[in-house]
PDB file of C-alpha atoms in Angstrom:
ATOM      1  CA  UNK A 423       0.000   0.000   0.000  1.00  0.00           C
ATOM      2  CA  UNK A 424       1.318   3.418  -1.008  1.00  0.00           C
ATOM      3  CA  UNK A 425       1.806   5.506   2.079  1.00  0.00           C
ATOM      4  CA  UNK A 426       3.730   8.102   4.051  1.00  0.00           C
ATOM      5  CA  UNK A 427       4.572   6.853   7.529  1.00  0.00           C
ATOM      6  CA  UNK A 428       5.415   9.131  10.419  1.00  0.00           C
ATOM      7  CA  UNK A 429       6.693   8.097  13.820  1.00  0.00           C
ATOM      8  CA  UNK A 430       5.912   8.676  16.560  1.00  0.00           C
ATOM      9  CA  UNK A 431       2.258   9.679  16.250  1.00  0.00           C
ATOM     10  CA  UNK A 432       2.265  11.313  19.671  1.00  0.00           C
ATOM     11  CA  UNK A 433       5.106  12.527  21.875  1.00  0.00           C
ATOM     12  CA  UNK A 434       5.246  14.461  25.115  1.00  0.00           C
ATOM     13  CA  UNK A 435       8.725  15.592  26.080  1.00  0.00           C
ATOM     14  CA  UNK A 436      10.582  18.321  27.911  1.00  0.00           C
ATOM     15  CA  UNK A 437      12.394  21.450  26.820  1.00  0.00           C
ATOM     16  CA  UNK A 438      15.906  20.851  25.519  1.00  0.00           C
ATOM     17  CA  UNK A 439      15.711  17.097  24.997  1.00  0.00           C
ATOM     18  CA  UNK A 440      16.656  16.327  21.404  1.00  0.00           C
ATOM     19  CA  UNK A 441      14.075  14.439  19.393  1.00  0.00           C
ATOM     20  CA  UNK A 442      13.619  13.107  15.889  1.00  0.00           C
ATOM     21  CA  UNK A 443      10.383  12.541  14.019  1.00  0.00           C
ATOM     22  CA  UNK A 444      10.824  10.044  11.225  1.00  0.00           C
ATOM     23  CA  UNK A 445       9.089  10.123   7.867  1.00  0.00           C
ATOM     24  CA  UNK A 446       9.247   7.377   5.300  1.00  0.00           C
ATOM     25  CA  UNK A 447       7.502   6.959   1.942  1.00  0.00           C
ATOM     26  CA  UNK A 448       7.301   3.884  -0.262  1.00  0.00           C
ATOM     27  CA  UNK A 449       6.267   5.573  -3.512  1.00  0.00           C
ATOM     28  CA  UNK A 450       9.738   6.508  -4.824  1.00  0.00           C
ATOM     29  CA  UNK A 451       8.799  10.193  -4.600  1.00  0.00           C
ATOM     30  CA  UNK A 452      11.489  12.771  -5.242  1.00  0.00           C
ATOM     31  CA  UNK A 453       9.867  15.575  -3.263  1.00  0.00           C
ATOM     32  CA  UNK A 454       9.306  15.498   0.501  1.00  0.00           C
ATOM     33  CA  UNK A 455       8.260  18.232   2.871  1.00  0.00           C
ATOM     34  CA  UNK A 456       7.547  18.958   6.529  1.00  0.00           C
ATOM     35  CA  UNK A 457       4.723  21.205   7.775  1.00  0.00           C
ATOM     36  CA  UNK A 458       3.486  22.267  11.150  1.00  0.00           C
ATOM     37  CA  UNK A 459      -0.184  22.953  11.756  1.00  0.00           C
ATOM     38  CA  UNK A 460      -1.355  25.364  14.422  1.00  0.00           C
ATOM     39  CA  UNK A 461      -4.920  26.598  15.066  1.00  0.00           C
ATOM     40  CA  UNK A 462      -5.788  29.603  12.928  1.00  0.00           C
ATOM     41  CA  UNK A 463      -2.483  29.486  11.046  1.00  0.00           C
ATOM     42  CA  UNK A 464      -3.042  26.628   8.644  1.00  0.00           C
ATOM     43  CA  UNK A 465      -0.092  24.562   7.487  1.00  0.00           C
ATOM     44  CA  UNK A 466       3.297  26.218   7.473  1.00  0.00           C
ATOM     45  CA  UNK A 467       6.190  24.695   5.591  1.00  0.00           C
ATOM     46  CA  UNK A 468       9.300  23.992   7.673  1.00  0.00           C
ATOM     47  CA  UNK A 469      11.691  22.351   5.186  1.00  0.00           C
ATOM     48  CA  UNK A 470      11.419  20.593   1.866  1.00  0.00           C
ATOM     49  CA  UNK A 471      13.621  18.390  -0.251  1.00  0.00           C
ATOM     50  CA  UNK A 472      13.598  17.913  -3.997  1.00  0.00           C
ATOM     51  CA  UNK A 473      15.809  14.835  -3.921  1.00  0.00           C
ATOM     52  CA  UNK A 474      18.575  13.043  -2.029  1.00  0.00           C
ATOM     53  CA  UNK A 475      21.030  15.473  -0.411  1.00  0.00           C
ATOM     54  CA  UNK A 476      18.958  18.486  -1.570  1.00  0.00           C
ATOM     55  CA  UNK A 477      17.069  20.374   1.155  1.00  0.00           C
ATOM     56  CA  UNK A 478      15.724  23.914   1.419  1.00  0.00           C
ATOM     57  CA  UNK A 479      14.128  26.080   4.073  1.00  0.00           C
ATOM     58  CA  UNK A 480      10.420  26.719   4.041  1.00  0.00           C
ATOM     59  CA  UNK A 481       8.745  29.560   5.878  1.00  0.00           C
ATOM     60  CA  UNK A 482       9.406  28.505   9.492  1.00  0.00           C
ATOM     61  CA  UNK A 483      12.731  26.609   9.617  1.00  0.00           C
ATOM     62  CA  UNK A 484      14.067  28.070  12.870  1.00  0.00           C
ATOM     63  CA  UNK A 485      14.727  25.421  15.507  1.00  0.00           C
ATOM     64  CA  UNK A 486      14.496  22.511  13.069  1.00  0.00           C
ATOM     65  CA  UNK A 487      16.913  20.432  11.026  1.00  0.00           C
ATOM     66  CA  UNK A 488      16.328  17.847   8.322  1.00  0.00           C
ATOM     67  CA  UNK A 489      18.371  15.418   6.302  1.00  0.00           C
ATOM     68  CA  UNK A 490      17.772  13.452   3.104  1.00  0.00           C
ATOM     69  CA  UNK A 491      20.362  10.718   2.907  1.00  0.00           C
ATOM     70  CA  UNK A 492      17.999   8.260   1.229  1.00  0.00           C
ATOM     71  CA  UNK A 493      15.138   8.907  -1.133  1.00  0.00           C
ATOM     72  CA  UNK A 494      12.496   7.295   1.079  1.00  0.00           C
ATOM     73  CA  UNK A 495      13.379   8.969   4.402  1.00  0.00           C
ATOM     74  CA  UNK A 496      13.148  12.575   5.523  1.00  0.00           C
ATOM     75  CA  UNK A 497      13.553  12.914   9.305  1.00  0.00           C
ATOM     76  CA  UNK A 498      12.749  16.107  11.194  1.00  0.00           C
ATOM     77  CA  UNK A 499      15.160  16.876  14.017  1.00  0.00           C
ATOM     78  CA  UNK A 500      14.550  19.205  16.946  1.00  0.00           C
ATOM     79  CA  UNK A 501      17.965  19.657  18.535  1.00  0.00           C
ATOM     80  CA  UNK A 502      16.731  21.644  21.541  1.00  0.00           C
ATOM     81  CA  UNK A 503      12.920  21.653  21.562  1.00  0.00           C
ATOM     82  CA  UNK A 504      11.064  24.543  23.129  1.00  0.00           C
ATOM     83  CA  UNK A 505       7.378  24.945  24.116  1.00  0.00           C
ATOM     84  CA  UNK A 506       6.648  27.077  21.030  1.00  0.00           C
ATOM     85  CA  UNK A 507       7.345  23.984  18.922  1.00  0.00           C
ATOM     86  CA  UNK A 508       4.332  22.241  20.421  1.00  0.00           C
ATOM     87  CA  UNK A 509       2.268  21.530  17.337  1.00  0.00           C
ATOM     88  CA  UNK A 510       0.857  18.979  14.919  1.00  0.00           C
ATOM     89  CA  UNK A 511       3.448  18.013  12.310  1.00  0.00           C
ATOM     90  CA  UNK A 512       2.813  16.552   8.878  1.00  0.00           C
ATOM     91  CA  UNK A 513       5.221  15.017   6.434  1.00  0.00           C
ATOM     92  CA  UNK A 514       4.271  14.915   2.754  1.00  0.00           C
ATOM     93  CA  UNK A 515       5.721  13.544  -0.455  1.00  0.00           C
ATOM     94  CA  UNK A 516       5.013  13.567  -4.168  1.00  0.00           C
ATOM     95  CA  UNK A 517       6.695  13.074  -7.515  1.00  0.00           C
ATOM     96  CA  UNK A 518       8.898  15.908  -8.756  1.00  0.00           C
ATOM     97  CA  UNK A 519       6.481  17.899 -10.896  1.00  0.00           C
ATOM     98  CA  UNK A 520       3.998  20.331  -9.449  1.00  0.00           C
ATOM     99  CA  UNK A 521       0.906  18.728 -10.980  1.00  0.00           C
ATOM    100  CA  UNK A 522       1.291  15.618  -8.854  1.00  0.00           C
ATOM    101  CA  UNK A 523      -0.708  15.473  -5.600  1.00  0.00           C
ATOM    102  CA  UNK A 524       1.056  15.630  -2.272  1.00  0.00           C
ATOM    103  CA  UNK A 525       0.490  12.594  -0.078  1.00  0.00           C
ATOM    104  CA  UNK A 526       0.435  13.418   3.619  1.00  0.00           C
ATOM    105  CA  UNK A 527       1.289  11.228   6.565  1.00  0.00           C
ATOM    106  CA  UNK A 528      -1.101  10.828   9.489  1.00  0.00           C
ATOM    107  CA  UNK A 529       0.606  13.529  11.534  1.00  0.00           C
ATOM    108  CA  UNK A 530       2.674  13.671  14.708  1.00  0.00           C
ATOM    109  CA  UNK A 531       1.378  15.568  17.701  1.00  0.00           C
ATOM    110  CA  UNK A 532       4.288  16.969  19.708  1.00  0.00           C
ATOM    111  CA  UNK A 533       3.949  18.505  23.152  1.00  0.00           C
ATOM    112  CA  UNK A 534       7.027  20.218  24.578  1.00  0.00           C
ATOM    113  CA  UNK A 535       6.722  20.963  28.293  1.00  0.00           C
TER     114      UNK A 535
ATOM    115  CA  UNK B 915       7.611  36.378   0.362  1.00  0.00           C
ATOM    116  CA  UNK B 916       4.208  34.982  -0.470  1.00  0.00           C
ATOM    117  CA  UNK B 917       1.206  35.619   1.787  1.00  0.00           C
ATOM    118  CA  UNK B 918      -2.090  33.793   1.297  1.00  0.00           C
ATOM    119  CA  UNK B 919      -5.291  35.046   2.901  1.00  0.00           C
ATOM    120  CA  UNK B 920      -8.467  32.992   3.049  1.00  0.00           C
ATOM    121  CA  UNK B 921     -12.094  33.947   3.719  1.00  0.00           C
ATOM    122  CA  UNK B 922     -14.336  33.180   5.423  1.00  0.00           C
ATOM    123  CA  UNK B 923     -12.780  31.407   8.388  1.00  0.00           C
ATOM    124  CA  UNK B 924     -16.046  29.557   9.036  1.00  0.00           C
ATOM    125  CA  UNK B 925     -18.946  28.860   6.706  1.00  0.00           C
ATOM    126  CA  UNK B 926     -22.257  27.122   7.354  1.00  0.00           C
ATOM    127  CA  UNK B 927     -24.575  26.137   4.511  1.00  0.00           C
ATOM    128  CA  UNK B 928     -27.701  24.053   4.168  1.00  0.00           C
ATOM    129  CA  UNK B 929     -27.356  20.703   2.461  1.00  0.00           C
ATOM    130  CA  UNK B 930     -27.828  21.140  -1.256  1.00  0.00           C
ATOM    131  CA  UNK B 931     -26.720  24.778  -1.307  1.00  0.00           C
ATOM    132  CA  UNK B 932     -23.453  26.011  -2.785  1.00  0.00           C
ATOM    133  CA  UNK B 933     -20.358  27.041  -0.842  1.00  0.00           C
ATOM    134  CA  UNK B 934     -17.672  29.466  -1.975  1.00  0.00           C
ATOM    135  CA  UNK B 935     -14.294  30.007  -0.329  1.00  0.00           C
ATOM    136  CA  UNK B 936     -11.975  32.766  -1.506  1.00  0.00           C
ATOM    137  CA  UNK B 937      -8.225  33.176  -1.283  1.00  0.00           C
ATOM    138  CA  UNK B 938      -5.949  36.038  -2.203  1.00  0.00           C
ATOM    139  CA  UNK B 939      -2.205  35.889  -2.697  1.00  0.00           C
ATOM    140  CA  UNK B 940       0.413  38.583  -2.645  1.00  0.00           C
ATOM    141  CA  UNK B 941       3.173  37.423  -5.000  1.00  0.00           C
ATOM    142  CA  UNK B 942       2.314  37.747  -8.678  1.00  0.00           C
ATOM    143  CA  UNK B 943       4.994  35.131  -9.439  1.00  0.00           C
ATOM    144  CA  UNK B 944       2.902  32.382  -7.791  1.00  0.00           C
ATOM    145  CA  UNK B 945       1.777  29.946 -10.439  1.00  0.00           C
ATOM    146  CA  UNK B 946       0.218  26.883  -8.806  1.00  0.00           C
ATOM    147  CA  UNK B 947      -2.803  26.859  -6.484  1.00  0.00           C
ATOM    148  CA  UNK B 948      -4.008  23.626  -4.853  1.00  0.00           C
ATOM    149  CA  UNK B 949      -6.932  23.137  -2.492  1.00  0.00           C
ATOM    150  CA  UNK B 950      -6.845  20.621   0.334  1.00  0.00           C
ATOM    151  CA  UNK B 951      -9.634  19.145   2.454  1.00  0.00           C
ATOM    152  CA  UNK B 952      -8.930  18.048   6.008  1.00  0.00           C
ATOM    153  CA  UNK B 953     -11.520  16.109   7.942  1.00  0.00           C
ATOM    154  CA  UNK B 954     -11.389  16.144  11.709  1.00  0.00           C
ATOM    155  CA  UNK B 955      -8.355  14.252  12.994  1.00  0.00           C
ATOM    156  CA  UNK B 956      -7.195  13.274   9.534  1.00  0.00           C
ATOM    157  CA  UNK B 957      -4.518  14.226   7.068  1.00  0.00           C
ATOM    158  CA  UNK B 958      -5.022  16.928   4.397  1.00  0.00           C
ATOM    159  CA  UNK B 959      -5.996  15.589   0.984  1.00  0.00           C
ATOM    160  CA  UNK B 960      -5.756  17.347  -2.354  1.00  0.00           C
ATOM    161  CA  UNK B 961      -9.183  17.896  -3.903  1.00  0.00           C
ATOM    162  CA  UNK B 962      -8.433  20.152  -6.854  1.00  0.00           C
ATOM    163  CA  UNK B 963      -5.693  22.398  -8.170  1.00  0.00           C
ATOM    164  CA  UNK B 964      -5.138  25.009 -10.858  1.00  0.00           C
ATOM    165  CA  UNK B 965      -2.133  26.448 -12.642  1.00  0.00           C
ATOM    166  CA  UNK B 966      -1.722  30.076 -13.527  1.00  0.00           C
ATOM    167  CA  UNK B 967      -2.245  29.537 -17.259  1.00  0.00           C
ATOM    168  CA  UNK B 968      -5.800  28.287 -16.648  1.00  0.00           C
ATOM    169  CA  UNK B 969      -8.783  30.377 -15.550  1.00  0.00           C
ATOM    170  CA  UNK B 970     -11.101  27.635 -14.348  1.00  0.00           C
ATOM    171  CA  UNK B 971     -11.064  23.935 -13.578  1.00  0.00           C
ATOM    172  CA  UNK B 972     -13.935  21.663 -12.678  1.00  0.00           C
ATOM    173  CA  UNK B 973     -14.236  18.189 -11.182  1.00  0.00           C
ATOM    174  CA  UNK B 974     -17.818  17.031 -10.627  1.00  0.00           C
ATOM    175  CA  UNK B 975     -19.265  19.214  -7.830  1.00  0.00           C
ATOM    176  CA  UNK B 976     -16.018  21.084  -7.230  1.00  0.00           C
ATOM    177  CA  UNK B 977     -14.602  23.942  -9.266  1.00  0.00           C
ATOM    178  CA  UNK B 978     -11.772  26.413  -8.847  1.00  0.00           C
ATOM    179  CA  UNK B 979     -11.484  29.787 -10.555  1.00  0.00           C
ATOM    180  CA  UNK B 980      -8.381  31.960 -10.802  1.00  0.00           C
ATOM    181  CA  UNK B 981      -8.126  35.679 -11.465  1.00  0.00           C
ATOM    182  CA  UNK B 982      -4.443  36.462 -11.970  1.00  0.00           C
ATOM    183  CA  UNK B 983      -4.980  40.185 -12.389  1.00  0.00           C
ATOM    184  CA  UNK B 984      -6.732  40.488  -9.059  1.00  0.00           C
ATOM    185  CA  UNK B 985      -4.540  37.786  -7.500  1.00  0.00           C
ATOM    186  CA  UNK B 986      -7.367  35.732  -6.106  1.00  0.00           C
ATOM    187  CA  UNK B 987      -8.760  32.256  -6.569  1.00  0.00           C
ATOM    188  CA  UNK B 988     -11.901  30.590  -5.290  1.00  0.00           C
ATOM    189  CA  UNK B 989     -13.232  27.146  -4.489  1.00  0.00           C
ATOM    190  CA  UNK B 990     -16.840  26.438  -5.434  1.00  0.00           C
ATOM    191  CA  UNK B 991     -18.721  23.423  -4.097  1.00  0.00           C
ATOM    192  CA  UNK B 992     -22.189  22.843  -5.508  1.00  0.00           C
ATOM    193  CA  UNK B 993     -24.961  20.624  -4.135  1.00  0.00           C
ATOM    194  CA  UNK B 994     -23.189  20.355  -0.808  1.00  0.00           C
ATOM    195  CA  UNK B 995     -23.525  17.181   1.240  1.00  0.00           C
ATOM    196  CA  UNK B 996     -22.834  16.488   4.947  1.00  0.00           C
ATOM    197  CA  UNK B 997     -19.619  14.684   4.008  1.00  0.00           C
ATOM    198  CA  UNK B 998     -18.306  17.957   2.585  1.00  0.00           C
ATOM    199  CA  UNK B 999     -18.029  19.224   6.172  1.00  0.00           C
ATOM    200  CA  UNK B1000     -14.306  19.737   6.824  1.00  0.00           C
ATOM    201  CA  UNK B1001     -11.593  22.359   6.934  1.00  0.00           C
ATOM    202  CA  UNK B1002     -10.481  23.541   3.505  1.00  0.00           C
ATOM    203  CA  UNK B1003      -7.051  25.036   2.841  1.00  0.00           C
ATOM    204  CA  UNK B1004      -5.922  26.939  -0.200  1.00  0.00           C
ATOM    205  CA  UNK B1005      -2.231  27.271  -1.048  1.00  0.00           C
ATOM    206  CA  UNK B1006       0.069  29.104  -3.416  1.00  0.00           C
ATOM    207  CA  UNK B1007       3.365  27.972  -4.781  1.00  0.00           C
ATOM    208  CA  UNK B1008       6.101  30.275  -5.958  1.00  0.00           C
ATOM    209  CA  UNK B1009       8.004  28.029  -8.301  1.00  0.00           C
ATOM    210  CA  UNK B1010       7.432  25.865 -11.328  1.00  0.00           C
ATOM    211  CA  UNK B1011       7.882  22.657  -9.355  1.00  0.00           C
ATOM    212  CA  UNK B1012       5.658  23.645  -6.445  1.00  0.00           C
ATOM    213  CA  UNK B1013       8.465  23.281  -3.995  1.00  0.00           C
ATOM    214  CA  UNK B1014       7.781  26.145  -1.654  1.00  0.00           C
ATOM    215  CA  UNK B1015       4.167  26.139  -0.509  1.00  0.00           C
ATOM    216  CA  UNK B1016       2.316  28.791   1.466  1.00  0.00           C
ATOM    217  CA  UNK B1017      -1.076  27.747   2.848  1.00  0.00           C
ATOM    218  CA  UNK B1018      -4.004  29.899   3.818  1.00  0.00           C
ATOM    219  CA  UNK B1019      -5.293  29.683   7.416  1.00  0.00           C
ATOM    220  CA  UNK B1020      -8.233  27.460   6.483  1.00  0.00           C
ATOM    221  CA  UNK B1021     -12.034  27.598   6.285  1.00  0.00           C
ATOM    222  CA  UNK B1022     -14.203  25.374   8.440  1.00  0.00           C
ATOM    223  CA  UNK B1023     -17.206  24.364   6.338  1.00  0.00           C
ATOM    224  CA  UNK B1024     -20.266  22.923   8.038  1.00  0.00           C
ATOM    225  CA  UNK B1025     -23.035  21.473   5.889  1.00  0.00           C
ATOM    226  CA  UNK B1026     -26.247  21.336   7.860  1.00  0.00           C
ATOM    227  CA  UNK B1027     -28.740  18.543   7.056  1.00  0.00           C
TER     228      UNK B1027
END
């Protein structure tokens, strides 16, 4: 089954404790992206990647890191999480051209205390 | 950078009536405009999209119109049904490959039986 898999789905942690949210897709998509969703603000793009070893900042990259060492994986790293990073996070992927639909994962709800 | 505004923030319609959601964008270079539907607790899903060289696109009960001069685009849902109840997001993309997305804040549509 074609899918985007995020882990964990839920995480409660404390300020400053490094964490990684994994994202994996099995559709051989070139493009992958991370978004955060906050009430009243919609989805805001954090980072995106057009292919292996190619990543770019979205609109809200501060406090986040990503890597794209393999085509299927695009982990989101919070080196020193803070409470303002409490949010619902979505990973998405699609083929390279713009007219292909983005497939979203089920989301990861992060709470930083 | 790009800014996407979306109105209204909430919309209630009677079943069978039409619903219209409007978005405006700030950057005239934006050239790709998708619409996503997000049901409660679920992932966003693409429902329709339009490129800047097209004025209108239709898919069954859903249509999108684009006015490049005025920099706005709209989602039209006809013959609404209860299952259309969801949050709808518009988005604009600055580049030919839709890499960098900016989403609107969302519209919560309620279809009343």
